[in-house]
Short mmCIF file of C-alpha atoms and ligand atoms in Angstrom, two decimals:
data_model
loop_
_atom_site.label_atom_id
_atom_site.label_comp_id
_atom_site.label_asym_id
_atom_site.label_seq_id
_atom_site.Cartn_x
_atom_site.Cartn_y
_atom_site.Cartn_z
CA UNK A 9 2.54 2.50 -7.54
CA UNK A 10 1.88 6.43 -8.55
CA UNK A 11 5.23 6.79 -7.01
CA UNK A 12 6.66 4.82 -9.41
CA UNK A 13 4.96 6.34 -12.26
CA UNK A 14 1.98 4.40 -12.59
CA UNK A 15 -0.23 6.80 -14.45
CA UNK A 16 -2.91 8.10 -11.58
CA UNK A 17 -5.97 7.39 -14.24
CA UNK A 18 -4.95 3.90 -15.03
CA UNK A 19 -4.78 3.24 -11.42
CA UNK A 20 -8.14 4.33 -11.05
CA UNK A 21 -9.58 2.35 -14.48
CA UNK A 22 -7.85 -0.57 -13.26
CA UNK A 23 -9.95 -0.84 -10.12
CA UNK A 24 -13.37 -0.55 -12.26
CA UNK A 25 -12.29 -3.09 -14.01
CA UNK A 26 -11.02 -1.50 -17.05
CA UNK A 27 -8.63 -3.23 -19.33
CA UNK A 28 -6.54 -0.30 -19.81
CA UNK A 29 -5.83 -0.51 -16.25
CA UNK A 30 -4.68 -3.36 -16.06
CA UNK A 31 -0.57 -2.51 -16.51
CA UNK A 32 1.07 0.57 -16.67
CA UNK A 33 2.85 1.83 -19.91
CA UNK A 34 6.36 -0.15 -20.66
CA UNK A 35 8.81 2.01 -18.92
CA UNK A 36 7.45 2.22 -15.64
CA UNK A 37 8.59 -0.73 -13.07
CA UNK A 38 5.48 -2.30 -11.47
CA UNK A 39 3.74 -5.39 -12.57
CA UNK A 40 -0.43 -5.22 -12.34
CA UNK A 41 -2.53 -5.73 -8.71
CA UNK A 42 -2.64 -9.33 -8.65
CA UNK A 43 -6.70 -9.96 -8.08
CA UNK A 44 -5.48 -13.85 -6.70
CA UNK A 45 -4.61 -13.53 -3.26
CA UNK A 46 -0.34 -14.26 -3.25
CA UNK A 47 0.00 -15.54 -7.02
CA UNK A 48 2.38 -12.18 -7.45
CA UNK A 49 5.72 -12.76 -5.16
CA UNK A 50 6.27 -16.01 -7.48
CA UNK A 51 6.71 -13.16 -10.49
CA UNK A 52 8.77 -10.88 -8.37
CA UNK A 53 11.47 -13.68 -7.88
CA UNK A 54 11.24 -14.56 -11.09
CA UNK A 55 12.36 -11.09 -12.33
CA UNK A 56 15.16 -10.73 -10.11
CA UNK A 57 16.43 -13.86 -11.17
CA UNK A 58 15.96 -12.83 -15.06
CA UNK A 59 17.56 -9.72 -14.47
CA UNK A 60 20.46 -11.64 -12.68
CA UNK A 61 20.61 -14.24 -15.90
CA UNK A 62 20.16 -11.38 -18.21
CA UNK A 63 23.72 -9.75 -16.50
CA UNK A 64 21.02 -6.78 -15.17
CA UNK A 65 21.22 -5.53 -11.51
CA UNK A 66 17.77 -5.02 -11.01
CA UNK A 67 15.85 -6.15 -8.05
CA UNK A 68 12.25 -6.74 -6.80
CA UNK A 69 9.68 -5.62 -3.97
CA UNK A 70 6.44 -7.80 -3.32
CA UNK A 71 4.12 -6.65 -1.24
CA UNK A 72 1.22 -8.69 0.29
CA UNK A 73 -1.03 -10.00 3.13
CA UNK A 74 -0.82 -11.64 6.30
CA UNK A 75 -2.86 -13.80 4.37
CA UNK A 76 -1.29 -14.47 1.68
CA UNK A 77 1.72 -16.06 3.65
CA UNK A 78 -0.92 -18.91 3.80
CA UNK A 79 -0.97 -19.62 -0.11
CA UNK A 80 1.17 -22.30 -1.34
CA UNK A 81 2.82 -19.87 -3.59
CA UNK A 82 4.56 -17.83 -0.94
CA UNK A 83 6.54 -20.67 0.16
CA UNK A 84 7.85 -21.41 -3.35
CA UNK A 85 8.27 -17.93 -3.83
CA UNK A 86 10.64 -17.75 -0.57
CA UNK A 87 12.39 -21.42 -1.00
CA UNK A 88 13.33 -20.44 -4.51
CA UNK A 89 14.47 -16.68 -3.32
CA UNK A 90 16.29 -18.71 -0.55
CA UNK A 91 18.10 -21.49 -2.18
CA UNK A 92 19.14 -19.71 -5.48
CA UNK A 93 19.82 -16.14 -2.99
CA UNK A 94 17.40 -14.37 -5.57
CA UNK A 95 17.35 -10.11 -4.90
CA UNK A 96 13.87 -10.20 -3.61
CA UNK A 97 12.69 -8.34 -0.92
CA UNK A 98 9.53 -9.60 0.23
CA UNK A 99 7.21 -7.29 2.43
CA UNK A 100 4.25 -8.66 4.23
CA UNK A 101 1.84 -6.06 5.41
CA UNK A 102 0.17 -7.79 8.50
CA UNK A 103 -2.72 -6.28 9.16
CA UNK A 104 -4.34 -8.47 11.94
CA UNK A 105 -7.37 -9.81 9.32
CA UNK A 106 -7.76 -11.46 5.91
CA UNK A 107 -11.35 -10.32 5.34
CA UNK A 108 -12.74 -11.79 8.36
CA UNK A 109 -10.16 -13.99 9.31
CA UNK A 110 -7.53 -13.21 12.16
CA UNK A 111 -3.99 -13.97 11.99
CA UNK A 112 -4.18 -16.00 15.12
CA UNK A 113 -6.56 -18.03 12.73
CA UNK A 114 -4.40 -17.90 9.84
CA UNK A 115 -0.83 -19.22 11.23
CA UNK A 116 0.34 -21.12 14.75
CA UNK A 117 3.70 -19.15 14.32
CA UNK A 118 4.35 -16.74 16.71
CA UNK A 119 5.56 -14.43 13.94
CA UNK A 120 5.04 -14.05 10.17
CA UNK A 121 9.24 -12.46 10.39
CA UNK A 122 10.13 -16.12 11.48
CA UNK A 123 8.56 -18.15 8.36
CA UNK A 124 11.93 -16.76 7.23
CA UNK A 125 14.14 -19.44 9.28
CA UNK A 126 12.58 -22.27 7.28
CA UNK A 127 14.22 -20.48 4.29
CA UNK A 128 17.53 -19.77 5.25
CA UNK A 129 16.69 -16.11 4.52
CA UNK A 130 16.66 -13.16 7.36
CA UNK A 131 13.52 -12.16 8.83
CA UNK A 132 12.47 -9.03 10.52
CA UNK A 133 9.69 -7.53 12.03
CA UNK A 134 8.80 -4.07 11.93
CA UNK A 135 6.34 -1.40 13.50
CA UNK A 136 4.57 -1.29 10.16
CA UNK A 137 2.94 2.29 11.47
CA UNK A 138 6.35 3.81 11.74
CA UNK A 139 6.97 5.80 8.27
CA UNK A 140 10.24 6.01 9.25
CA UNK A 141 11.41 2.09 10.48
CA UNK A 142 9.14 0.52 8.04
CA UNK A 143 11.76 2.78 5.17
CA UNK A 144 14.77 2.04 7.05
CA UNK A 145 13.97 -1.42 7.22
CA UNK A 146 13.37 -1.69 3.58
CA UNK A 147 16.42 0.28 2.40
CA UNK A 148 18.65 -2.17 4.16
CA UNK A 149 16.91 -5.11 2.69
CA UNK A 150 16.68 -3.49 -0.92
CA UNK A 151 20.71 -2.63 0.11
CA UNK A 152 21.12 -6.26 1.25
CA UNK A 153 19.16 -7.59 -2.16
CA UNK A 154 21.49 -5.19 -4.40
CA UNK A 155 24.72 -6.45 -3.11
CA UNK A 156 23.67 -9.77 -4.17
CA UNK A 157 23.58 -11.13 -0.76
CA UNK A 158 20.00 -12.49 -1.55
CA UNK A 159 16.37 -11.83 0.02
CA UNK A 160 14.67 -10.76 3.09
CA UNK A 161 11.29 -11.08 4.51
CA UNK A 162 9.96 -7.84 6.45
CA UNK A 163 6.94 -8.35 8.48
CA UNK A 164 5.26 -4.91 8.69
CA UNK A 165 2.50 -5.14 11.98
CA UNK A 166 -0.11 -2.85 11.06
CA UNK A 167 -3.82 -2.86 11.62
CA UNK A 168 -7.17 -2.64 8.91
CA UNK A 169 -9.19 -0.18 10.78
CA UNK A 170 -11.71 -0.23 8.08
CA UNK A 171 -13.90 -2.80 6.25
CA UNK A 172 -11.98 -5.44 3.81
CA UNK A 173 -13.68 -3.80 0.94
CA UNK A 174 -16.94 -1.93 0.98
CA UNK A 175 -19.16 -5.52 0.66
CA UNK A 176 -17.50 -6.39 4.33
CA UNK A 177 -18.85 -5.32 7.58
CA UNK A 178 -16.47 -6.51 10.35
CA UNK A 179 -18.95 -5.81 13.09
CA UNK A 180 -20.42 -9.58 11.98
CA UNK A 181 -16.69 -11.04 13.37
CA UNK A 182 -15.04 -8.22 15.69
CA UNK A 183 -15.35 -6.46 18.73
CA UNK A 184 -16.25 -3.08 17.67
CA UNK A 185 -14.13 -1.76 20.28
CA UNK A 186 -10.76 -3.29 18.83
CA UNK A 187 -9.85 -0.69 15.87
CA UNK A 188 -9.66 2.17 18.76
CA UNK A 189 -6.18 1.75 19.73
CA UNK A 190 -4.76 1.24 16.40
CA UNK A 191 -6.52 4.71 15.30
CA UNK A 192 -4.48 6.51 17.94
CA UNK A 193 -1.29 5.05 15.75
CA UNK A 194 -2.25 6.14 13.03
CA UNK A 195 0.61 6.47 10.85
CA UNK A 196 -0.19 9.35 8.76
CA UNK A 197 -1.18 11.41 11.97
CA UNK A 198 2.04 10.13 13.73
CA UNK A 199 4.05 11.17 10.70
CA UNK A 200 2.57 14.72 10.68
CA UNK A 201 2.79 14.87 14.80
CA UNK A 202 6.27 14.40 13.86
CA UNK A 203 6.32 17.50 11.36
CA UNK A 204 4.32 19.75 13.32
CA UNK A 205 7.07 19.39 16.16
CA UNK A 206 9.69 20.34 13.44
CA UNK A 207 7.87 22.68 12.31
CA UNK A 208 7.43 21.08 8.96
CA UNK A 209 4.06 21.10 8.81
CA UNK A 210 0.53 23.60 9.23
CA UNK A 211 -2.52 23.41 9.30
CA UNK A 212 -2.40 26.09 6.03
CA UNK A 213 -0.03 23.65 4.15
CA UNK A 214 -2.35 20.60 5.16
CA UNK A 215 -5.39 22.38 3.43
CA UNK A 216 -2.84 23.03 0.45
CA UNK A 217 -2.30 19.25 -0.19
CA UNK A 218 -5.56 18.57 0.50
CA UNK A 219 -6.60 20.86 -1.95
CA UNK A 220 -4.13 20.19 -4.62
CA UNK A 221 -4.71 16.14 -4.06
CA UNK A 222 -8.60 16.44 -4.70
CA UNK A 223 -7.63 18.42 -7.70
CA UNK A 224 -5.67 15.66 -8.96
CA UNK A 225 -7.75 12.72 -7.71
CA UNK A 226 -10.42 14.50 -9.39
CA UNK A 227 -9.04 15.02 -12.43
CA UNK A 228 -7.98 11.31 -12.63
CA UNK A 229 -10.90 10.14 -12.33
CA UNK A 230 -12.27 12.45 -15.20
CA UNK A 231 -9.39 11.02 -17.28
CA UNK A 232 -10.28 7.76 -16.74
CA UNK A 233 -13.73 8.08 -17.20
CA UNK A 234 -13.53 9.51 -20.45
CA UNK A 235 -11.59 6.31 -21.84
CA UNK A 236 -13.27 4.34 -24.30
CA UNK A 237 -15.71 1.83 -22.63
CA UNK A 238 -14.65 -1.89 -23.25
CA UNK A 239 -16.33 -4.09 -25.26
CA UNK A 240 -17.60 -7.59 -23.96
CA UNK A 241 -14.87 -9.03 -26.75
CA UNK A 242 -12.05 -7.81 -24.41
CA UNK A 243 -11.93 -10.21 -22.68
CA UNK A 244 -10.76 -12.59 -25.10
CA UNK A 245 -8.35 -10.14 -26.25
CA UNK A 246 -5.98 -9.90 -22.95
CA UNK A 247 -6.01 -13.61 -21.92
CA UNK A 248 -3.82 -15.34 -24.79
CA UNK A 249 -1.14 -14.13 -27.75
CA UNK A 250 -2.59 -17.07 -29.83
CA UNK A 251 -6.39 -17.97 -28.15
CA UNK A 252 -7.19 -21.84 -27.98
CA UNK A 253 -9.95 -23.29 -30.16
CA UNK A 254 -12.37 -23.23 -27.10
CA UNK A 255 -11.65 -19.12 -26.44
CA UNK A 256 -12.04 -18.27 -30.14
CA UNK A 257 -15.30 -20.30 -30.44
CA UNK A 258 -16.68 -18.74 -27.31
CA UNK A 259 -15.24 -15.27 -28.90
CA UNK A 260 -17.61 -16.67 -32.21
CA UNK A 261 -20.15 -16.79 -30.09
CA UNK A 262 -20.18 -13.43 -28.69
CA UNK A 263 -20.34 -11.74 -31.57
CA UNK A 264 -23.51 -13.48 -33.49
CA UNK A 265 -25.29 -13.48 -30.37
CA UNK A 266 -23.80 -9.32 -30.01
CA UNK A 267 -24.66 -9.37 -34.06
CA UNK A 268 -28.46 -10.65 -32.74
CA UNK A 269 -29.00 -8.15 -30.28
CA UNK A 270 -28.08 -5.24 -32.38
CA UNK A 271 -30.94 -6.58 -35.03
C1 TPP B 17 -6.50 -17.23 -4.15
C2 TPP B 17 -7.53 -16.31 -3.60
N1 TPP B 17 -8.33 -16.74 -2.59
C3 TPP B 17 -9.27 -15.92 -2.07
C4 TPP B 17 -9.44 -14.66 -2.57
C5 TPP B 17 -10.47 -13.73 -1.95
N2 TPP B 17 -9.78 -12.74 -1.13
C6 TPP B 17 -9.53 -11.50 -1.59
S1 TPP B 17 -8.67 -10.57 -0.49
C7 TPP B 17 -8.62 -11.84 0.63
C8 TPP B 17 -7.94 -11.66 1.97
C9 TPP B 17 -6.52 -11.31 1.83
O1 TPP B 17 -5.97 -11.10 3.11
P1 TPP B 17 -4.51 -10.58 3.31
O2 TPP B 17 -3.57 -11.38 2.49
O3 TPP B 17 -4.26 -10.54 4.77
O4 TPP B 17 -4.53 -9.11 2.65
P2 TPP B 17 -5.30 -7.79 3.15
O5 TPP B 17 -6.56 -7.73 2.35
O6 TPP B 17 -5.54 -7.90 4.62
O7 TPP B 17 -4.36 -6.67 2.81
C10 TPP B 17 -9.27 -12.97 0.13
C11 TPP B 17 -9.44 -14.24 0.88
C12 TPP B 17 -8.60 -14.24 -3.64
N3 TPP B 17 -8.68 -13.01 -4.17
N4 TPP B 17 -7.65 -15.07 -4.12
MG1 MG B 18 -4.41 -8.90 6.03
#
């Protein structure tokens, strides 16, 4: 998303929970995190099919869960993409868990890469700790989706090595034991293996990046600190152009009972 311009502070005020967070400034290309689990790869298809209505030649990623792919909203997402051969590409990070459920709990199919089939839309799975297929394998699909020959489903296999979130502890639902293989492929250390062969990489230019990443994390975080806090009336403010009676009366509300407390 900072890739595509997404200003690093907003990123960072976005995940406290900070209204200005919550969407990047017009020009840049990426629609908000979606907080509910899948909801987003409807919206994707829906604005490559605008942009194909609107005579545009624009295109859409989605990105999302193993999980996800069990929400009702993926399979509209991909039936739609499928029968009106929408420029989607849709890219499903599997990463073995939603929270503290496997994928062997989450689907009977052998492969997320085959949900495809049901679509009529190609499927294809993809070492999803290779740098280097998992971009291949998306510039052919983005390719594919730009030549208006419709959407593709890439099934990247990864691994969460970590918690879900910092309120998970997957030692109450895993073998311990089970991250160590996938932290020998770990893709950034792969990817700078890789480098280091070339010589493309040093230890001198690691501690560069490091250094100049920190600097910019930091600062970031400084930035969006010092935005102005949100009020409790936010809320209202982001949900609706126009609010319904029952959201401005709860609004009313607010404010005598802010009014009170100020007294
Ligand atoms: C509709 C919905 N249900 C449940 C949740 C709670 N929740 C947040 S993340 C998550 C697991 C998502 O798993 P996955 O799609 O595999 O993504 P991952 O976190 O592994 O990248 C769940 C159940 C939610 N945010 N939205
Ligand atoms: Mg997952």
């Amino acid at each position: 998303m900072w890739m595509q311009g997404y200003p690093m502070e907003l990123l960072i005020a976005g995940r406290t929970g900070h209204e200005a967070g919550g969407s990047p400034p017009v020009p840049v290309p990426v629609l908000p995190p979606s907080i509910t689990v899948g909801a987003h790869m409807l919206h994707a298809v829906g604005l490559a099919w605008a942009s194909r209505l609107l005579g545009e030649d624009r295109i859409s990623i989605t990105y999302f869960g193993d999980g996800a792919t069990s929400e009702g909203d993926f399979h509209e997402a991909m039936n739609f993409a499928g029968v009106f051969s929408v420029g989607t590409v849709f890219l499903c990070q599997n990463n073995g868990w939603a929270i503290s459920m496997p994928r062997s709990g989450q689907t009977a199919s052998e492969s997320i890469a085959q949900k495809a089939v049901a679509y009529g839309v190609p499927g294809v799975q993809v070492d999803g700790n290779d740098l280097f297929a998992v971009y291949e394998t998306t510039l052919e699909a983005v390719d594919r989706a730009r030549r208006g020959e419709g959407p593709t489903l890439i099934e990247a296999v990864t691994y969460r090595v970590g918690p879900h979130t910092t309120a998970d502890d997957p030692t109450r639902y895993r073998e311990q034991s089970e991250p160590a293989d996938w932290l020998r492929r770990d893709p950034l250390e792969r990817v700078r293996l890789f480098l280091a062969e070339r010589e493309a990489w040093s230890d001198d230019l690691q501690s560069e990046v490091e250094a100049q990443a920190t600097n910019s994390v930091e600062d970031a975080v400084q930035r969006a600190e010092a935005l102005p806090a949100p009020t409790p009336a936010h809320l209202f403010d982001a949900m609706f152009h126009t609010p319904p009676p029952h959201l401005a009366e709860q609004r009313a509300a607010l404010e005598i009972f802010r009014a009170a407390q100020a007294d």
